[in-house]
Structure formats: structure tokens, C-alpha cells
Coordinates of C-alpha atoms and ligand atoms in Angstrom, one line a residue:
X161 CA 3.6 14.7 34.6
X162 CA 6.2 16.6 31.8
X163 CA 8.9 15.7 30.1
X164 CA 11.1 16.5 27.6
X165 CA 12.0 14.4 24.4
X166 CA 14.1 15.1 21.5
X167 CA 12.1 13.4 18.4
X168 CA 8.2 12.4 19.3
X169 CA 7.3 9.7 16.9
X170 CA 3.3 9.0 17.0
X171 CA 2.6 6.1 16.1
X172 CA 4.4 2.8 15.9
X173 CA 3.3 1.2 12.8
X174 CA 5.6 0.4 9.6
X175 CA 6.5 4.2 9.2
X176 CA 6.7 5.0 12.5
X177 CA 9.0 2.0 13.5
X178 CA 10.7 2.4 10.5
X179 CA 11.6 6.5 11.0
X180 CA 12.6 5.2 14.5
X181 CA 15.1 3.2 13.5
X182 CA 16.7 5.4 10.9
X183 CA 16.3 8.5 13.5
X184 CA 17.5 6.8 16.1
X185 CA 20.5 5.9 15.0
X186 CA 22.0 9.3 16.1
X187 CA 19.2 11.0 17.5
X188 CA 17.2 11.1 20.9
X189 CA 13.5 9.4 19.8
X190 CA 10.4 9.0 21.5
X191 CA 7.5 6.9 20.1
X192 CA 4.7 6.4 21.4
X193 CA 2.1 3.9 19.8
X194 CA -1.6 4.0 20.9
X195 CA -1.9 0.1 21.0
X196 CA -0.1 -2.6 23.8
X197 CA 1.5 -3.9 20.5
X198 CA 2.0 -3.3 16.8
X199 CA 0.3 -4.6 14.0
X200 CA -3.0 -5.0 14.9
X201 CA -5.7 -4.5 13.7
X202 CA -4.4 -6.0 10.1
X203 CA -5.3 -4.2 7.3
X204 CA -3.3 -5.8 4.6
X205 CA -2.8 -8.1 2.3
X206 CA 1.0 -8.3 2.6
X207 CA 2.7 -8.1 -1.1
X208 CA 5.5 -6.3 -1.4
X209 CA 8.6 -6.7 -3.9
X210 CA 10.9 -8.9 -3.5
X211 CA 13.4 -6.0 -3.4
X212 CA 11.1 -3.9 -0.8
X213 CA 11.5 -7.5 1.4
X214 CA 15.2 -8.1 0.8
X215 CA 15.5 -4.6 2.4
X216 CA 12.9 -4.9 5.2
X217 CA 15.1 -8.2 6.0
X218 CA 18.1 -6.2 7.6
X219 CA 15.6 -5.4 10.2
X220 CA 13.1 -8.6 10.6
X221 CA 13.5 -12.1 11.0
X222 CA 11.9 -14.3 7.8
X223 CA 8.9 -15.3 10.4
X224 CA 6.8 -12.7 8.6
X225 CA 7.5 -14.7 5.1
X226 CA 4.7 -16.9 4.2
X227 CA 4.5 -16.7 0.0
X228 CA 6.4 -16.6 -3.3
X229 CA 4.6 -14.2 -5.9
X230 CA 6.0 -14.7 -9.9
X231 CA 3.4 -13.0 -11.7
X232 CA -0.3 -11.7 -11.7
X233 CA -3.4 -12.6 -13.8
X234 CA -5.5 -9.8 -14.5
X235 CA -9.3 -10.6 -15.3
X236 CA -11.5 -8.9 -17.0
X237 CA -15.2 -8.5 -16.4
X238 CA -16.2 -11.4 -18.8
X239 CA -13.7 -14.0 -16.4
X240 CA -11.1 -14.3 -19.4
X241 CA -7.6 -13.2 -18.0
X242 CA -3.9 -12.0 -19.1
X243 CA -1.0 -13.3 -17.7
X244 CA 1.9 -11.4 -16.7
X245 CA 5.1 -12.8 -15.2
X246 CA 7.8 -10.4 -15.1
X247 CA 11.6 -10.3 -14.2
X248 CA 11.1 -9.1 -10.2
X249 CA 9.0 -11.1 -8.1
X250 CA 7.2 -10.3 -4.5
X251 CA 6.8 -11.6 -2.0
X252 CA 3.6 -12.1 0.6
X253 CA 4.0 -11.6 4.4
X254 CA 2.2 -11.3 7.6
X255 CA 1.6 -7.9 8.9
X256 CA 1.0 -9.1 12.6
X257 CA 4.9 -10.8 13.0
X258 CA 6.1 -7.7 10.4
X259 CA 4.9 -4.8 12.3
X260 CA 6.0 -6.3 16.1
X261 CA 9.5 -7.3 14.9
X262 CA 10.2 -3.7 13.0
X263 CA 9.2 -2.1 16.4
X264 CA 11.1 -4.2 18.7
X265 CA 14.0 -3.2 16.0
X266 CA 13.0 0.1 17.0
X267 CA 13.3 -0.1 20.5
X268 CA 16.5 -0.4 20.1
X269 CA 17.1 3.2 19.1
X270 CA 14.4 4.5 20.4
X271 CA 12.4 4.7 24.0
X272 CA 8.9 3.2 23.0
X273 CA 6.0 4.0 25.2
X274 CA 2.8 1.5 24.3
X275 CA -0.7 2.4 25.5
X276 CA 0.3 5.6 25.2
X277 CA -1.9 8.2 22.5
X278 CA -1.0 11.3 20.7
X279 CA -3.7 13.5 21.2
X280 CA -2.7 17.2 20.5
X281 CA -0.4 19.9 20.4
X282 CA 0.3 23.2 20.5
X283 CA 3.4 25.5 21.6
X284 CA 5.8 22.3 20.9
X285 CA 4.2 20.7 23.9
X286 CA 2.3 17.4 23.2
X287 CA -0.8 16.0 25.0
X288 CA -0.6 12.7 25.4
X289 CA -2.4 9.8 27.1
X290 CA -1.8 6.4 28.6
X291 CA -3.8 4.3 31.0
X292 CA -1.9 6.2 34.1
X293 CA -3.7 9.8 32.7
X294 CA -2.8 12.3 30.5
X295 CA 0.5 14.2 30.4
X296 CA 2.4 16.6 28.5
X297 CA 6.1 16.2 26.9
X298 CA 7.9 19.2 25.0
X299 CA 9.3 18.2 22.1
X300 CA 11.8 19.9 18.9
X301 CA 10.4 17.8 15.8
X302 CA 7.2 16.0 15.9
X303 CA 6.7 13.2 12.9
X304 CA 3.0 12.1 12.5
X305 CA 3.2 8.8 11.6
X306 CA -0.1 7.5 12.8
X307 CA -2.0 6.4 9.6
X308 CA -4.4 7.3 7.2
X309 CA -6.8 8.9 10.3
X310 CA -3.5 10.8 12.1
X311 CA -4.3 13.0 14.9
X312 CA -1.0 15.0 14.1
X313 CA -2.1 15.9 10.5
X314 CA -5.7 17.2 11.8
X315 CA -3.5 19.3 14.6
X316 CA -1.1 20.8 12.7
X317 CA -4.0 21.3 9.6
X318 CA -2.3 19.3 7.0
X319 CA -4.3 18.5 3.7
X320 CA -6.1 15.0 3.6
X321 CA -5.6 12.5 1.6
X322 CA -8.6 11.0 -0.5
X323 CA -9.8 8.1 1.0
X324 CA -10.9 4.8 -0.8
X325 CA -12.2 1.9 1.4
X326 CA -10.8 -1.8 1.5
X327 CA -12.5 -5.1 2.6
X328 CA -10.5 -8.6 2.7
X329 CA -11.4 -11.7 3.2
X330 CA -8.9 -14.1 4.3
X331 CA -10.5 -17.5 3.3
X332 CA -10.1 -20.8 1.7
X333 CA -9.2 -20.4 -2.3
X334 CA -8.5 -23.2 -5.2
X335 CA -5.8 -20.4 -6.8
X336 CA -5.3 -21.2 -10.3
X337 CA -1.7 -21.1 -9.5
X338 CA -0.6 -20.0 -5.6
X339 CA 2.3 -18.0 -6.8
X340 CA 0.0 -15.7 -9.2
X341 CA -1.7 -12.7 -8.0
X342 CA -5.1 -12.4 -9.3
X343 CA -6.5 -8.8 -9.9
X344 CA -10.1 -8.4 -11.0
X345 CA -11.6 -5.5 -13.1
X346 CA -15.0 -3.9 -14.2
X347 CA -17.9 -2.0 -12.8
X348 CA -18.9 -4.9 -11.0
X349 CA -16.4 -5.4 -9.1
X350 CA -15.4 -1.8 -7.9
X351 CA -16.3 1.7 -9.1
X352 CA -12.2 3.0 -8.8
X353 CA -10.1 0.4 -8.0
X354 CA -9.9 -3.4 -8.5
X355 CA -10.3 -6.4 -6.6
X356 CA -7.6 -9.3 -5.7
X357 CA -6.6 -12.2 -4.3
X358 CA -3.1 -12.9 -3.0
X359 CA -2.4 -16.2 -2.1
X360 CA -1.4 -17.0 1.0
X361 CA -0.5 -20.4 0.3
X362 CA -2.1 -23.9 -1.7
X363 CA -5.4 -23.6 0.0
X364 CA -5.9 -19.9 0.8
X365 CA -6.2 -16.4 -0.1
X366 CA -6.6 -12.8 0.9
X367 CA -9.3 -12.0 -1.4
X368 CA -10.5 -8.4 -1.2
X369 CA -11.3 -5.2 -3.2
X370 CA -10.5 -1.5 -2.9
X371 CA -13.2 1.1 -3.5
X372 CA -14.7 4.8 -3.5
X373 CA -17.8 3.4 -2.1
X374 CA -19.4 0.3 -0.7
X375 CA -16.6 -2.3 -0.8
X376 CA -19.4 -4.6 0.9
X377 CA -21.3 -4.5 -2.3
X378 CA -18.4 -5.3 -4.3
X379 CA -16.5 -8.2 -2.8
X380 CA -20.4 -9.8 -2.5
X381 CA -20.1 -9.6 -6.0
X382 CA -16.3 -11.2 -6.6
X383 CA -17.3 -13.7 -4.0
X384 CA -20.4 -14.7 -5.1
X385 CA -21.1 -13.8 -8.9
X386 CA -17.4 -13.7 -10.1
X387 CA -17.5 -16.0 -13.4
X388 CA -14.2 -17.4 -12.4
X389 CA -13.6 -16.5 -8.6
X390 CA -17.1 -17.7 -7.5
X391 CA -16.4 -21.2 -8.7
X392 CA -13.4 -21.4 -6.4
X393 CA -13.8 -19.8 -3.4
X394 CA -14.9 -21.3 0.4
X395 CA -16.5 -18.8 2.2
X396 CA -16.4 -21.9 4.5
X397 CA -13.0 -21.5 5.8
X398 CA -13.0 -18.0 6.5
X399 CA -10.0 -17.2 8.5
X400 CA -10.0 -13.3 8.9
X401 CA -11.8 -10.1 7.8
X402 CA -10.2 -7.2 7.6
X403 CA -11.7 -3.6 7.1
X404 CA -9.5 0.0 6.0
X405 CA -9.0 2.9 4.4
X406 CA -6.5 3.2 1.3
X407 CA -5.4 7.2 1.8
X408 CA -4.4 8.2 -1.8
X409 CA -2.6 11.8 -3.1
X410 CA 0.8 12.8 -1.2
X411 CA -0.1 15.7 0.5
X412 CA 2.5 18.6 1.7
X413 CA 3.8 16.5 4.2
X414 CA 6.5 19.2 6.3
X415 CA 5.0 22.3 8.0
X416 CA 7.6 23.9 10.2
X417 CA 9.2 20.9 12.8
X418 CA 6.3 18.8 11.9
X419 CA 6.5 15.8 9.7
X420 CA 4.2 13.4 8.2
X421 CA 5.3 9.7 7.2
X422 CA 3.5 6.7 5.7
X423 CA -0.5 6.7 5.1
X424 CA -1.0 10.1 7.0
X425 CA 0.7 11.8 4.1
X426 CA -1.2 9.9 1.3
X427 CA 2.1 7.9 0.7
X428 CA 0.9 4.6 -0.8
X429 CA 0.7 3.9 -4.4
X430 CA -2.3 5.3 -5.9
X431 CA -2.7 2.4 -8.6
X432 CA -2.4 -0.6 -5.8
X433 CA -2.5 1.0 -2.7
X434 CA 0.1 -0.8 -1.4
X435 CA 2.3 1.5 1.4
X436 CA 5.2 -0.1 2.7
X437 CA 7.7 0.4 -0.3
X438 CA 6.4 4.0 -0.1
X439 CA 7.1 3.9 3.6
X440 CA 10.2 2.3 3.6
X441 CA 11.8 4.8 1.2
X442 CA 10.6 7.8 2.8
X443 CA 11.7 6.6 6.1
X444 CA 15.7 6.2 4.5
X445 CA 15.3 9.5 2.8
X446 CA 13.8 11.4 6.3
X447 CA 17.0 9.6 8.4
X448 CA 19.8 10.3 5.9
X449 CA 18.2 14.6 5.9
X450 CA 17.3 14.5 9.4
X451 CA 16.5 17.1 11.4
X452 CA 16.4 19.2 8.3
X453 CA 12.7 18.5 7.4
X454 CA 12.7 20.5 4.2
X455 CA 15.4 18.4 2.7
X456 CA 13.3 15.5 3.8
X457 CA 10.6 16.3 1.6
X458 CA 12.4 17.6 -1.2
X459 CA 14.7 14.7 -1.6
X460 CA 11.7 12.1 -1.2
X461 CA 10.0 13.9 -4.3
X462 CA 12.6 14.1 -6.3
X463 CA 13.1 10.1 -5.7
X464 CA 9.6 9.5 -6.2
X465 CA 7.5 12.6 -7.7
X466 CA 7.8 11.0 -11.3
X467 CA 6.2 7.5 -9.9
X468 CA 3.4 9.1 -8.1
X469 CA 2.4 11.4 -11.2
X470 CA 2.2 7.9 -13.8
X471 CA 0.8 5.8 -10.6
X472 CA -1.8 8.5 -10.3
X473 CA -2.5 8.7 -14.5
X474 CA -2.8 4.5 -14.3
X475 CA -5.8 4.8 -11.0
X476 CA -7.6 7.2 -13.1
X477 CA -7.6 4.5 -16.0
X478 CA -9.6 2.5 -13.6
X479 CA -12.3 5.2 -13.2
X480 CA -12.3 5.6 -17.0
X481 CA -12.1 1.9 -18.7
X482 CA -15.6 0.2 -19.2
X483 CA -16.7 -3.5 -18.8
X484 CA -16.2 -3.9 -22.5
X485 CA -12.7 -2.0 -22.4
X486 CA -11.5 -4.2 -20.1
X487 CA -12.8 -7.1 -22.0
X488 CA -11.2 -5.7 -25.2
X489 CA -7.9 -4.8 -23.3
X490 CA -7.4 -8.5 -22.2
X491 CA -8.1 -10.2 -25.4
X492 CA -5.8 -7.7 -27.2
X493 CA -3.3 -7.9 -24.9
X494 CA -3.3 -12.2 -25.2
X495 CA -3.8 -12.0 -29.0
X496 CA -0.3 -9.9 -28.9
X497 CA 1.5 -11.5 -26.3
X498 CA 1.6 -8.3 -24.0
X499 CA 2.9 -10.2 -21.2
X500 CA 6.1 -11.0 -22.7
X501 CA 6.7 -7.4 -23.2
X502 CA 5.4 -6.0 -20.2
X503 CA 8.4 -8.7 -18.6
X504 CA 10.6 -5.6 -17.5
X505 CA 7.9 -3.6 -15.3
X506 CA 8.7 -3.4 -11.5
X507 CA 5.9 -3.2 -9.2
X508 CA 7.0 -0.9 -7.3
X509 CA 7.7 1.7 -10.2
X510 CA 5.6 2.5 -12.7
X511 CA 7.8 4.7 -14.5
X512 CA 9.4 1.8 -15.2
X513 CA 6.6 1.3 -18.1
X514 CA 7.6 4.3 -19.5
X515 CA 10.2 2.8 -21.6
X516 CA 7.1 0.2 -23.1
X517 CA 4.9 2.3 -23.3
X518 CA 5.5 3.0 -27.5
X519 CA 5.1 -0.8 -27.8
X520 CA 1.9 -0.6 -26.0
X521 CA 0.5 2.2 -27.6
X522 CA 1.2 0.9 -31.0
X523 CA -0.6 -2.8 -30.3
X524 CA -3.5 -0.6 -28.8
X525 CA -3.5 1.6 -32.3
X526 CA -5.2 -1.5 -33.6
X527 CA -7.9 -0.5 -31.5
X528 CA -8.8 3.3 -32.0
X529 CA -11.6 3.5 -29.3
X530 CA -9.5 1.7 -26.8
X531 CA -6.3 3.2 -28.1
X532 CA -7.9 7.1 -27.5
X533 CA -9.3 6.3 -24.1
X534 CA -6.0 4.7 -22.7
X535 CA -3.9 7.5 -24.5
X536 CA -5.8 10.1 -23.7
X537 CA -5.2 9.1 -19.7
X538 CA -1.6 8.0 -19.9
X539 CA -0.5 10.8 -22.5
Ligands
FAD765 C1 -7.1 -4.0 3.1 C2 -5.7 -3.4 2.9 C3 -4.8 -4.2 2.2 C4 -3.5 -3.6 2.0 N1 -2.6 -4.4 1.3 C5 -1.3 -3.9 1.2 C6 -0.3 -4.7 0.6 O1 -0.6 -5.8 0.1 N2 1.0 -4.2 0.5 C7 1.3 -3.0 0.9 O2 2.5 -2.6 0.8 N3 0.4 -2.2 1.6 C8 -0.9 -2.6 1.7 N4 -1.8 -1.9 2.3 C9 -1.4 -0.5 2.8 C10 -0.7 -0.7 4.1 O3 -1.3 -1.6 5.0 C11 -0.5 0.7 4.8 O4 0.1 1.6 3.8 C12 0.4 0.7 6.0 O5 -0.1 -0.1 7.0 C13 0.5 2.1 6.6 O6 1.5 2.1 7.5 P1 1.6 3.3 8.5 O7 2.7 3.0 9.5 O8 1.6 4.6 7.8 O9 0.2 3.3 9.3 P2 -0.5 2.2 10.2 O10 -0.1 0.8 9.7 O11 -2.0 2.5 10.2 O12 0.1 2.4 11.6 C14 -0.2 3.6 12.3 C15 0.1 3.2 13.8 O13 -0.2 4.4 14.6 C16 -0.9 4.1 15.7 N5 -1.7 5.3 16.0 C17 -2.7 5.8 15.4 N6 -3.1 7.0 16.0 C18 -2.3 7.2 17.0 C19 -2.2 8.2 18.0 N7 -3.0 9.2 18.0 N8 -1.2 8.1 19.0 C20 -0.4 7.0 19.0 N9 -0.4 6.0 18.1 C21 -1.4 6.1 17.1 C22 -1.8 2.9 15.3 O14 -2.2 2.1 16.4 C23 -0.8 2.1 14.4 O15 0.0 1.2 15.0 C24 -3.1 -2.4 2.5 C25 -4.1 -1.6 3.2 C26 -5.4 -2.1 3.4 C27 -6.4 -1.3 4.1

């Protein structure tokens, strides 16, 4: 069998529903999604801004909803911890009802095929493969947006990512407060990244870490020798585990009429990991240029070049801060109230600190060891 198809979306995830929907509007799409539905398996925790949700609203129903977020307690390694509530809030959802409602959105612009798998091209013509066989469809613009292991970027040779892995534990969780976001630091509990809990509600949490290596190791350790996380978790009542990758570094994500959108082109913050702001953005930007792919990617750096280069200066911190920085950076940062000057920072923009970041330096100043270390990174 051949075809013919306008647009070829792979993959119907977040950034492949959403590009559908903002494609479709006015042009011919195809996408075709490997799985008989969206959103599984889950790999997430589900916090997004409030503002990312409000947005992501005008195409879901609040069935995804499921938790308020004010603020976030960051630990450090000896289990005393900071607390920052800022101006924005966010918001916690489930993937599973997210990703099926943004692709039945989708389907309204778009033809989707299900059960059907992009497996290569060449020439314009994709090979592609559902339960009947394989078959062929030409295509004019192909966007890869089939996460962080897309066959479209290993076709067309795009750059990869660098790839952390994530483990999450969905599980019953005394939270200190279930509208804080905890976030743990130190070399015991990852060797690049951090590890969190976002409550789901009163009684439970997605408790997980991100890492370069051997996230197993690492949420052993939150779980069981935690000084404050131990004490409150019930492996008991584990609900779900959930296993991923965390693709971090845009790439180059346009070559010729190909496109890459979401975690195939590293587009998740590199100091969280979190995607779907990224997504969501890129997916407006790529409808309001399309087809012109080149003005696709220019306009999405100009809009967000600045936030990846500070996210990207912030994950290196992690790699660079010791056990007793951390310690020293919490019980600075209480001593001098940090949190009520830190009240402006959006999560989803981190050159929003930019603006504090004088303030900061000057509390840290008090501290020259800690003061060169987190200068010398940020500066
Ligand atoms: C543990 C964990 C926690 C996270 N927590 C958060 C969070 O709290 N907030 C946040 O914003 N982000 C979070 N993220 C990141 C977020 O989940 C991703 O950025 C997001 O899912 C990526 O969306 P995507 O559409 O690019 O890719 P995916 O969600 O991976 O979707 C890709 C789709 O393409 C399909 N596909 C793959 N290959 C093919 C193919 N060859 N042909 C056809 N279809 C194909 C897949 O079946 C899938 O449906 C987390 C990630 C992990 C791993």
C-alpha cells in the first residue's frame, strides 16, 4: 500500500498532538502514533505552571487536574530545608487523561492512524508499519516528534540529546504540606540532578529522582535513608513505578523539510526536566511559521535561547555544589529570608532570576567559598 500525505507527524504524544492541532488548523496532517492510545507508558510526574495549564485548558477537559502546587521546599543533604512560595503557582496532572484528550483534540485536525510505527525514510517516502504490514506514504514535511529515542532523528542523523535517567515511585507519602513540592539535594541522592516528590494529593506522592547514572541506587537512598523522607514514606501503598529518560541540550532541530518537536530535540528544561511548557511553546511557534521550517526554529530560539542558556548554567550547579554547599546554601538562604525574595521567579523561566540575581549574590558574598562556586557557574 502507498499513499500520499501532506504533513507526517510521528508520534502522538504531547508534542506530536500538540503540532497536530496547530498544523492542522490549515494544513493536511497525518500522525501516526506507534501505540493503540496515547499516554502510556507514564513517565511523569505531571507539574506544570499554572500558566502552561491554563493554556493546555483550551484543548483538555479539567479530568487531567488532580493538585494545587503553591511553593517547593528544597532539602539539603543534612534533611534541614528552605521554603519557597512564589507569586505563580502549578499545577499537578495526570499524563494518562492529558495525553488521550490532547490527541482526540487532534483528531480533529488531523487523520490519526494508531498502531501504526514510523520506521524510516528516505527520498520523502516513509516506511511505516501497522498490524496489517508495512507500507509506504510520500510525504512534503516530516516532524519527528516521537520522544527522547525518535526514529526520525536517528534517520535523518540529527545530534542526540544527553540523556539522564528518571525513576518514580508513585506511593503513599505523609507530605509536610500536599501543596509543596519537595526537591532533594546532595551526592546521595543523585550525582546531576535532584530528587522530588510531588504530591498527588493528602496521602500520596510521585516521589522520584533524575540522574546520570543509577537512579535505582539513588531513590533506594531517598526512600530508605532520607533523614526526612524516610520517616514518611509507605513503600506499602505503592501505586505505580515509572521508568525514563530526561533528553537534555536542544539540538539543531530543522534539516531540510524535517522537523524535530518535544524530547527528540532535547526540548525540556535542563534544570527540572520538565517538557511540556517546552513543548507547548514550540508547538505555537512551529504552527504560527508553518511550513517554513527555518522560521520555526529561529523564532523558537529567539523566544527561548536566553532560558535554556541560564537553565543549562543552574543543572551544572548541581554537578558542582557539594553535600556541605548544599547544607550551607539552605541555612544561608533561611538565615536571610531568601524565599521572600526569590517570590517573583516563574518556573517556567529562569531568566526570570536574572533580575535577583544581585540580591542573591550579595547574601552569598557573606560566604566566599560558596559565593565563588555559585558565581563562578551562574556568571
Ligand atoms: C520520570 C519523569 C518525570 C517527568 N516529569 C515531568 C513533569 O513533572 N513535568 C513536565 O513538564 N515534564 C515531565 N517529564 C518530561 C515529559 O514527560 C516529557 O518531556 C514529555 O512526555 C515528552 O513529550 P513528547 O511528546 O516529546 O514525547 P513522548 O511523551 O515520549 O511521546 C512520544 C510519542 O511518540 C510515540 N512514538 C515513539 N516512537 C514512534 C515511532 N517510531 N512511530 C510512531 N510513534 C512513535 C510514542 O508511543 C509516544 O506516544 C518527566 C519525564 C520523566 C521521564
Amino acid at each position: 500500500m502507498t499513499g500520499y500525505v501532506n504533513v507526517l507527524i510521528a508520534g502522538g504524544g504531547p508534542a506530536g498532538s500538540l503540532s497536530a492541532i496547530y498544523i492542522g488548523k490549515e494544513h493536511d496532517v497525518t500522525v501516526v502514533e506507534e501505540h493503540q492510545s496515547a499516554g502510556f507508558p507514564v513517565q511523569c510526574a505531571g507539574l506544570i505552571s499554572e500558566s502552561c495549564y491554563t493554556k493546555l485548558r483550551e484543548f483538555v477537559s479539567d479530568r487531567c487536574y488532580l493538585n494545587d502546587i503553591k511553593g517547593a521546599f528544597f532539602f539539603s543533604p543534612d534533611g534541614n530545608y528552605l521554603e519557597m512560595i512564589g507569586d505563580s503557582k502549578a499545577v499537578v496532572i495526570e499524563r494518562k487523561v492529558l495525553d488521550s484528550e490532547l490527541l482526540k483534540r487532534a483528531a480533529k485536525y488531523a487523520e490519526v492512524r494508531l498502531k501504526t510505527t514510523f520506521k524510516h525514510a528516505e527520498g520523502n517516502i516513509a516506511l511505516l508499519k501497522s498490524p496489517e504490514g508495512a507500507f509506504t506514504v510520500e510525504y512534503n514535511i516530516l516532524i519527528g516528534a516521537d520522544g527522547a529515542s525518535s526514529s526520525v532523528a536517528r534517520t535523518f542523523g540529527f545530534r542526540k540529546p544527553e540523556f539522564f535517567s528518571a525513576l518514580q515511585f508513585e506511593c503513599g507519602f505523609e507530605a509536610i504540606d500536599s501543596e509543596m513540592v519537595e526537591l532533594y539535594f546532595g551526592r546521595r541522592y543523585s550525582d546531576s540532578f535532584f530528587g522530588y516528590a510531588v504530591p498527588v494529593d493528602e496521602e500520596t506522592a510521585r516521589i522520584g529522582v533524575v540522574s546520570r547514572e543509577d537512579s535505582l541506587h539513588y531513590l533506594n537512598n531517598i526512600l530508605e535513608k532520607h533523614p526526612s523522607v524516610s520517616r514518611r514514606v509507605k513503600k506499602r501503598k505503592l501505586l505505580e513505578l515509572n521508568a525514563g529518560v530526561i533528553p537534555i541540550g536542544i539540538v539543531n532541530f530543522v534539516k531540510g523539510n524535517v522537523a524535530l518537536i518535544g524530547d527528540s530535540a532535547g526540548m525540556v528544561k535542563p534544570y527540572t526536566g520538565g517538557g511540556l511548557y517546552y513543548h507547548l511553546v514550540a508547538a505555537e511557534i512551529l504552527g504560527m511559521a508553518f511550513p517554513d521550517l527555518n522560521a520555526y526554529r529561529e523564532a523558537y530560539m529567539k523566544k527561548m535561547g536566553l532560558e535554556y542558556r541560564i537553565g543549562e548554567k543552574i543543572h551544572h550547579l548541581y554537578s558542582t555544589l557539594s553535600d556541605e554547599d548544599y547544607n550551607m546554601l539552605v541555612k544561608v538562604g533561611r538565615e536571610e529570608q531568601i524565599g521572600e525574595i526569590v517570590k517573583n521567579l516563574h518556573m517556567d523561566s529562569p531568566s526570570s532570576m536574572l533580575k535577583i540575581l544581585p540580591k542573591i549574590l550579595k547574601i552569598l558574598s557573606k560566604n566566599p567559598k560558596l559565593f565563588a562556586r555559585v558565581g563562578k557557574t551562574l556568571l
